[in-house]
Coordinates of C-alpha atoms in Angstrom, one line a residue:
M390 CA 31.9 13.9 57.4
A391 CA 28.5 12.2 56.2
D392 CA 28.5 15.5 54.3
E393 CA 31.7 15.4 52.7
Q394 CA 30.2 12.5 51.4
Q395 CA 27.1 13.4 50.3
H396 CA 29.2 16.3 48.2
H397 CA 31.1 13.6 46.7
H398 CA 28.5 11.8 46.0
H399 CA 26.5 14.9 44.5
H400 CA 30.3 15.1 41.6
H401 CA 29.4 11.9 40.6
H402 CA 25.8 12.0 39.8
H403 CA 26.9 15.7 38.3
K404 CA 29.2 13.8 35.9
K405 CA 26.5 11.5 34.8
D406 CA 24.4 14.4 34.3
G407 CA 27.0 15.6 31.9
A408 CA 27.0 12.0 30.4
S409 CA 23.4 12.0 29.9
R410 CA 23.3 15.6 28.4
F411 CA 25.9 14.7 25.8
K412 CA 23.9 11.9 24.8
E413 CA 20.5 14.2 24.6
R414 CA 22.5 16.7 22.4
S415 CA 23.6 13.9 19.9
L416 CA 19.6 12.4 20.0
N417 CA 18.7 15.8 19.1
A418 CA 21.7 16.2 16.5
I419 CA 20.0 12.6 14.8
V420 CA 16.8 14.2 15.2
F421 CA 18.1 17.2 13.9
R422 CA 19.8 15.7 10.4
R423 CA 16.6 13.5 10.0
K424 CA 14.3 16.8 9.8
F425 CA 17.0 18.1 7.6
E426 CA 16.7 15.5 5.3
K427 CA 13.4 15.3 5.2
W428 CA 13.4 19.1 4.5
L429 CA 16.6 18.8 2.1
K430 CA 14.1 16.1 0.1
I431 CA 11.0 18.1 0.3
A432 CA 12.7 21.2 -1.0
L433 CA 14.4 19.0 -4.2
I434 CA 11.2 17.7 -5.3
I435 CA 9.7 21.3 -4.9
I436 CA 12.5 22.5 -7.5
A437 CA 12.6 19.1 -9.4
L438 CA 8.6 20.4 -9.7
L439 CA 9.3 24.2 -10.9
M440 CA 11.9 22.9 -14.0
L441 CA 9.5 20.3 -15.0
A442 CA 6.7 23.1 -15.0
A443 CA 9.4 25.7 -16.5
V444 CA 9.9 22.8 -19.0
I445 CA 6.4 22.1 -20.0
Y446 CA 6.0 25.9 -19.7
V447 CA 8.6 26.4 -22.3
Y448 CA 7.7 23.1 -24.3
L449 CA 3.7 24.7 -24.7
L450 CA 5.4 28.1 -25.8
G451 CA 7.7 27.1 -28.2

């Protein structure tokens, strides 16, 4: 009887573990999105600098 109760408690803990795993996954998604946005900004800055360099290069040649 006690063993069955223990098993039931373990099942409840597993459900809680699933919820915490979901929370962890959503937190990881937030962290990933922040990193992605940071890298996207860096990429856009690099592209802007390359375009600026190309404009200056063409301007100096012209």
